[in-house]
Short mmCIF file of C-alpha atoms and ligand atoms in Angstrom, two decimals:
data_model
loop_
_atom_site.label_atom_id
_atom_site.label_comp_id
_atom_site.label_asym_id
_atom_site.label_seq_id
_atom_site.Cartn_x
_atom_site.Cartn_y
_atom_site.Cartn_z
CA MET A 9 -34.72 -0.66 29.44
CA VAL A 10 -31.69 1.61 29.41
CA TYR A 11 -34.10 4.49 29.18
CA VAL A 12 -35.89 3.44 32.37
CA ASP A 13 -32.63 2.88 34.27
CA TYR A 14 -31.36 6.27 33.23
CA TRP A 15 -34.37 8.02 34.65
CA SER A 16 -34.60 6.08 37.86
CA SER A 17 -30.91 6.35 38.71
CA LYS A 18 -30.81 10.02 37.87
CA ALA A 19 -33.89 10.55 39.97
CA ARG A 20 -32.30 8.83 42.95
CA CYS A 21 -29.13 10.91 42.67
CA THR A 22 -31.20 14.02 42.45
CA MET A 23 -33.11 13.06 45.54
CA LYS A 24 -29.92 12.44 47.55
CA ARG A 25 -28.27 15.62 46.46
CA LYS A 26 -31.41 17.59 46.98
CA TRP A 27 -31.04 18.07 50.69
CA ILE A 28 -27.54 19.44 50.34
CA SER A 29 -28.03 21.48 47.24
CA SER A 30 -31.39 22.77 48.36
CA LEU A 31 -29.77 24.51 51.33
CA LEU A 32 -27.75 26.63 48.95
CA VAL A 33 -29.89 26.73 45.87
CA GLY A 34 -33.17 26.83 47.74
CA ILE A 35 -32.35 30.07 49.50
CA ILE A 36 -31.00 31.74 46.39
CA PHE A 37 -33.94 30.84 44.23
CA LEU A 38 -36.61 31.02 46.84
CA GLY A 39 -37.75 34.45 45.79
CA SER A 40 -37.52 33.90 42.08
CA VAL A 41 -38.84 30.36 41.77
CA VAL A 42 -40.93 29.50 44.77
CA GLY A 43 -42.44 32.87 45.47
CA PRO A 44 -44.16 33.43 42.18
CA VAL A 45 -45.15 29.82 41.71
CA ALA A 46 -46.49 29.51 45.23
CA ALA A 47 -48.24 32.84 44.98
CA ALA A 48 -49.71 31.91 41.66
CA LEU A 49 -51.06 28.63 42.90
CA CYS A 50 -52.50 29.96 46.14
CA PRO A 51 -55.86 31.53 46.84
CA GLY A 52 -56.53 35.09 45.77
CA ASP A 53 -55.50 36.53 49.12
CA PHE A 54 -51.89 35.83 48.33
CA LEU A 55 -51.81 36.93 44.74
CA PRO A 56 -50.49 40.48 45.37
CA TRP A 57 -47.18 38.80 46.20
CA MET A 58 -46.95 37.87 42.56
CA SER A 59 -46.36 41.45 41.52
CA ALA A 60 -43.08 41.44 43.44
CA ALA A 61 -41.73 38.66 41.23
CA THR A 62 -38.84 39.59 39.01
CA ALA A 63 -36.83 37.72 36.44
CA GLU A 64 -33.46 36.32 37.45
CA PRO A 65 -31.04 37.21 34.66
CA GLU A 66 -28.11 35.28 36.17
CA THR A 67 -29.76 31.96 35.47
CA GLY A 68 -31.97 32.87 32.56
CA LEU A 69 -35.01 32.17 34.68
CA SER A 70 -38.17 34.09 34.03
CA THR A 71 -41.39 33.77 35.94
CA GLY A 72 -44.91 33.73 34.65
CA ARG A 73 -45.79 34.00 31.02
CA ASP A 74 -48.37 35.82 28.94
CA HIS A 75 -50.60 33.91 26.59
CA VAL A 76 -52.69 35.66 23.98
CA VAL A 77 -55.91 33.71 23.52
CA ARG A 78 -56.23 32.09 20.11
CA ASN A 79 -59.33 30.87 18.36
CA GLY A 80 -60.40 27.61 19.98
CA ASP A 81 -58.44 27.99 23.24
CA THR A 82 -60.14 26.72 26.35
CA LEU A 83 -59.01 27.00 29.96
CA TRP A 84 -58.78 23.23 30.22
CA ALA A 85 -56.66 22.98 27.10
CA LEU A 86 -54.36 25.78 28.28
CA SER A 87 -53.87 24.18 31.67
CA ARG A 88 -52.81 20.99 29.88
CA GLU A 89 -50.70 22.76 27.30
CA TYR A 90 -48.67 24.61 29.93
CA HIS A 91 -48.89 21.86 32.57
CA VAL A 92 -50.30 24.26 35.12
CA ASP A 93 -53.03 23.80 37.66
CA LEU A 94 -56.42 24.87 36.30
CA ASP A 95 -57.33 26.40 39.66
CA ALA A 96 -54.17 28.48 39.61
CA LEU A 97 -54.91 29.63 36.09
CA LEU A 98 -58.43 30.66 37.08
CA LEU A 99 -57.34 32.47 40.23
CA MET A 100 -54.47 34.26 38.57
CA ASN A 101 -56.75 35.64 35.88
CA ASN A 102 -59.77 36.19 38.08
CA LEU A 103 -61.80 33.80 35.97
CA ASP A 104 -64.50 31.27 36.63
CA GLU A 105 -64.12 27.92 34.87
CA ASN A 106 -67.30 28.59 32.91
CA ASP A 107 -66.07 31.94 31.62
CA LEU A 108 -65.58 32.12 27.87
CA LEU A 109 -62.26 33.34 26.59
CA THR A 110 -62.23 36.12 24.06
CA VAL A 111 -59.70 35.83 21.27
CA GLY A 112 -56.87 38.33 21.73
CA ARG A 113 -57.22 38.54 25.49
CA THR A 114 -53.90 38.18 27.35
CA LEU A 115 -53.88 35.59 30.11
CA LYS A 116 -51.25 35.20 32.77
CA ILE A 117 -49.85 31.66 32.88
CA PRO A 118 -48.50 30.71 36.31
CA ILE A 119 -45.30 29.03 35.20
CA SER A 120 -41.62 29.69 35.27
CA THR A 121 -39.25 29.03 32.44
CA CYS A 122 -35.49 28.85 32.21
CA THR A 123 -33.11 29.16 29.31
CA VAL A 124 -30.61 26.32 28.89
CA LYS A 125 -27.00 27.38 29.28
CA LYS A 126 -23.79 25.61 28.39
CA GLY A 127 -23.25 22.54 30.57
CA ASP A 128 -26.85 22.29 31.75
CA THR A 129 -28.42 18.86 31.78
CA LEU A 130 -31.96 17.88 32.61
CA SER A 131 -30.75 16.49 35.90
CA SER A 132 -28.68 19.55 36.84
CA LEU A 133 -31.63 21.79 36.03
CA ALA A 134 -33.97 19.57 38.02
CA SER A 135 -31.62 19.80 40.96
CA ARG A 136 -31.23 23.56 40.62
CA TYR A 137 -34.94 24.25 40.43
CA GLN A 138 -35.93 21.71 43.08
CA VAL A 139 -38.11 19.61 40.85
CA SER A 140 -37.87 15.95 40.02
CA VAL A 141 -36.30 14.94 36.72
CA GLU A 142 -39.56 13.21 35.85
CA ALA A 143 -41.63 16.35 36.43
CA LEU A 144 -39.22 18.43 34.37
CA ALA A 145 -39.29 15.89 31.54
CA MET A 146 -43.09 15.69 31.71
CA ALA A 147 -43.40 19.44 31.41
CA ASN A 148 -41.10 19.53 28.39
CA GLN A 149 -42.26 16.58 26.37
CA GLY A 150 -41.24 18.11 23.07
CA LYS A 151 -37.60 18.11 24.14
CA ASP A 152 -35.17 15.25 23.95
CA PRO A 153 -33.62 15.04 27.42
CA TYR A 154 -30.28 13.96 25.93
CA GLN A 155 -30.17 16.79 23.44
CA LEU A 156 -30.68 20.00 25.36
CA GLU A 157 -29.34 22.90 23.39
CA VAL A 158 -28.07 26.21 24.66
CA GLY A 159 -30.89 28.70 24.34
CA ASP A 160 -33.69 26.14 24.67
CA VAL A 161 -36.46 27.43 26.89
CA LEU A 162 -37.67 24.86 29.38
CA ILE A 163 -40.79 25.01 31.50
CA ILE A 164 -40.14 24.68 35.23
CA PRO A 165 -43.25 22.85 36.32
CA GLY A 166 -43.34 23.66 40.00
CA PHE A 167 -41.45 23.02 43.17
CA GLU A 168 -41.37 20.69 46.11
CA ALA A 169 -42.68 22.91 48.82
CA ASP A 170 -41.82 20.63 51.70
CA SER A 171 -38.12 20.36 51.07
CA ILE A 172 -37.78 24.05 50.35
CA ALA A 173 -39.82 25.17 53.32
CA ALA A 174 -37.68 23.00 55.55
CA SER A 175 -34.33 23.89 54.04
CA SER A 176 -34.93 27.60 53.66
CA THR A 177 -35.52 28.19 57.35
CA PRO A 178 -32.62 26.33 58.94
CA SER A 179 -31.97 28.82 61.71
CA ARG A 180 -35.61 29.04 62.71
CA GLY A 181 -35.96 25.30 62.85
CA TYR A 182 -39.60 25.50 61.83
CA SER A 183 -39.49 22.04 60.35
CA ILE A 184 -38.34 20.61 63.66
CA ASP A 185 -40.35 22.63 66.16
CA LEU A 186 -43.69 22.37 64.46
CA ALA A 187 -46.38 21.40 66.85
CA ALA A 188 -48.71 18.91 65.24
CA PHE A 189 -52.15 19.95 64.12
CA GLY A 190 -55.25 17.98 64.90
CA TRP A 191 -57.22 16.51 62.02
CA PRO A 192 -60.08 18.80 60.95
CA VAL A 193 -62.28 15.76 60.33
CA SER A 194 -61.67 12.07 60.61
CA GLY A 195 -61.93 10.29 57.31
CA ALA A 196 -60.09 8.81 54.38
CA VAL A 197 -57.62 10.98 52.50
CA THR A 198 -58.99 10.73 48.98
CA SER A 199 -56.50 13.04 47.30
CA ALA A 200 -52.95 13.71 48.49
CA TYR A 201 -50.88 16.87 48.40
CA GLY A 202 -48.75 17.35 45.30
CA TRP A 203 -48.86 16.76 41.59
CA ARG A 204 -51.79 15.00 40.07
CA LYS A 205 -53.03 14.83 36.51
CA SER A 206 -54.89 18.12 36.64
CA GLY A 207 -52.03 20.04 38.24
CA PHE A 208 -50.63 20.76 41.66
CA HIS A 209 -52.94 19.99 44.58
CA HIS A 210 -52.20 22.34 47.45
CA GLY A 211 -53.92 20.44 50.19
CA VAL A 212 -55.34 17.07 51.09
CA ASP A 213 -58.93 16.02 50.56
CA ILE A 214 -60.49 14.23 53.51
CA ALA A 215 -63.80 12.56 52.77
CA GLN A 216 -66.63 12.81 55.26
CA GLU A 217 -70.40 12.96 55.01
CA THR A 218 -72.23 16.23 54.48
CA GLY A 219 -72.94 18.01 57.75
CA ALA A 220 -70.12 16.40 59.74
CA PRO A 221 -68.26 18.89 61.97
CA ILE A 222 -65.00 20.47 60.77
CA LYS A 223 -62.69 21.27 63.67
CA ALA A 224 -59.95 23.87 63.99
CA ALA A 225 -56.58 22.13 63.71
CA ALA A 226 -55.07 24.38 66.41
CA ASP A 227 -55.75 27.56 68.38
CA GLY A 228 -55.82 30.67 66.26
CA ILE A 229 -57.76 33.56 64.84
CA VAL A 230 -60.11 33.38 61.86
CA ILE A 231 -58.72 35.59 59.09
CA PHE A 232 -61.17 34.57 56.36
CA SER A 233 -64.73 33.31 56.53
CA GLY A 234 -66.75 33.23 53.35
CA ALA A 235 -66.97 31.92 49.82
CA LYS A 236 -64.11 31.70 47.34
CA PRO A 237 -64.15 30.61 43.71
CA ILE A 238 -63.45 26.86 43.43
CA TYR A 239 -62.94 26.52 47.19
CA GLY A 240 -66.58 27.26 48.01
CA LYS A 241 -67.37 28.18 51.62
CA THR A 242 -63.97 28.47 53.25
CA VAL A 243 -62.43 29.26 56.62
CA ILE A 244 -58.80 30.32 57.03
CA ILE A 245 -57.24 30.37 60.49
CA SER A 246 -53.97 32.07 61.35
CA HIS A 247 -52.00 30.39 64.12
CA ASN A 248 -49.56 32.22 66.31
CA ASP A 249 -46.52 30.35 64.97
CA GLY A 250 -46.91 31.78 61.48
CA ARG A 251 -48.81 28.86 60.05
CA GLU A 252 -52.23 29.12 58.45
CA THR A 253 -54.81 26.43 57.88
CA LEU A 254 -57.57 26.49 55.27
CA TYR A 255 -60.77 24.44 55.24
CA ALA A 256 -62.75 24.45 51.99
CA HIS A 257 -66.04 23.20 50.46
CA ALA A 258 -68.07 23.64 53.69
CA GLN A 259 -71.83 23.34 53.70
CA SER A 260 -72.02 26.10 56.31
CA ILE A 261 -69.57 28.19 58.31
CA LEU A 262 -69.96 28.64 62.07
CA VAL A 263 -67.28 31.26 62.77
CA HIS A 264 -66.70 34.83 61.67
CA LYS A 265 -63.66 36.84 60.71
CA ASN A 266 -61.44 37.94 63.62
CA GLN A 267 -62.97 35.32 65.92
CA ARG A 268 -60.56 33.46 68.18
CA VAL A 269 -60.92 29.70 68.04
CA ARG A 270 -59.53 26.84 70.09
CA LYS A 271 -58.05 23.62 68.78
CA GLY A 272 -60.90 21.16 68.17
CA GLN A 273 -63.59 23.86 68.08
CA ILE A 274 -66.23 23.23 65.40
CA ILE A 275 -65.80 25.94 62.78
CA ALA A 276 -67.88 24.66 59.87
CA LEU A 277 -69.77 21.66 58.51
CA VAL A 278 -68.64 19.40 55.68
CA GLY A 279 -70.27 20.12 52.34
CA THR A 280 -69.85 20.27 48.58
CA THR A 281 -69.66 24.01 47.87
CA GLY A 282 -67.19 25.14 45.22
CA ARG A 283 -65.78 22.61 42.81
CA THR A 284 -66.10 19.13 44.28
CA THR A 285 -67.12 15.67 43.22
CA GLY A 286 -68.46 14.73 46.65
CA PRO A 287 -68.54 15.90 50.26
CA HIS A 288 -65.05 16.40 51.70
CA VAL A 289 -62.80 18.91 53.38
CA HIS A 290 -60.01 20.33 51.28
CA PHE A 291 -57.43 21.12 53.96
CA GLU A 292 -54.35 23.26 53.33
CA VAL A 293 -51.50 24.27 55.59
CA LYS A 294 -49.31 27.27 54.88
CA LEU A 295 -45.96 27.85 56.45
CA ASN A 296 -44.54 31.32 55.93
CA GLY A 297 -47.02 31.89 53.15
CA LYS A 298 -46.29 28.69 51.20
CA THR A 299 -48.35 25.54 51.20
CA VAL A 300 -46.76 22.43 52.67
CA ASN A 301 -47.95 18.86 52.83
CA PRO A 302 -50.64 18.87 55.54
CA LEU A 303 -49.94 15.22 56.36
CA SER A 304 -46.51 16.26 57.62
CA GLN A 305 -48.22 18.61 60.08
CA LEU A 306 -50.96 16.35 61.38
CA ARG A 307 -50.92 14.04 64.34
ZN1 LIG B 409 -58.57 19.40 47.41
#
């Protein structure tokens, strides 16, 4: 019981402090923590950003990790072992989920790690790296949270894109001025944005029957129209306020690259292309290059 109370009370404190600390910490670590993780977990278009990532010696944080494939390794097993999104792992290494791994090949693992320093606690690290205590503990199950030792290397499982996106742009006021998007399709949200068992989900899944129209969430210009691994037939629209929206798994696409579209215009039809378990739209919103929770942007 004490164990449960410890976690829940620490988690609440972390949440309260987050908004204050994230203003300071968020900006400082934005490049080193969020950039590489966000870039790693995003579609291939954004991967070149990853090469700009550098280690942050001040905090002992390093980003990304190499893994040399051992006998018996599978992509699924590696995604579980490192607590990373399988999609991100595939995209980062330009792999298809059916590809076989050859022993000795070096894979890039889209995670960050940090080295424990004197005075660090699980909760102070969670606060510093903008992750929940629970997520940090989950990603480091071999470690006793009460017995962190200087020099221990912890996995930083991810980040909370919403709070960082909001806190890192205080002068721009993006989080306040955002005009709401329209829903691309009407339907039930069958999978939310954020962590789920298989990893971080960068959008929301909205169920709708095959062939139903997918509508542009706002005015903009089509910057991608075509097929992507996992995403299937996909449209990406750039909006003039710096946001981008992505619509995946379409049955067919009705717009072409560089085409201007209006809010509500039908851009594609719902389908099951890419990796899906049924017809739906996987809808992502990016703000300044990072995904945010689409439900916070929809009206
Ligand atoms: Zn999805």
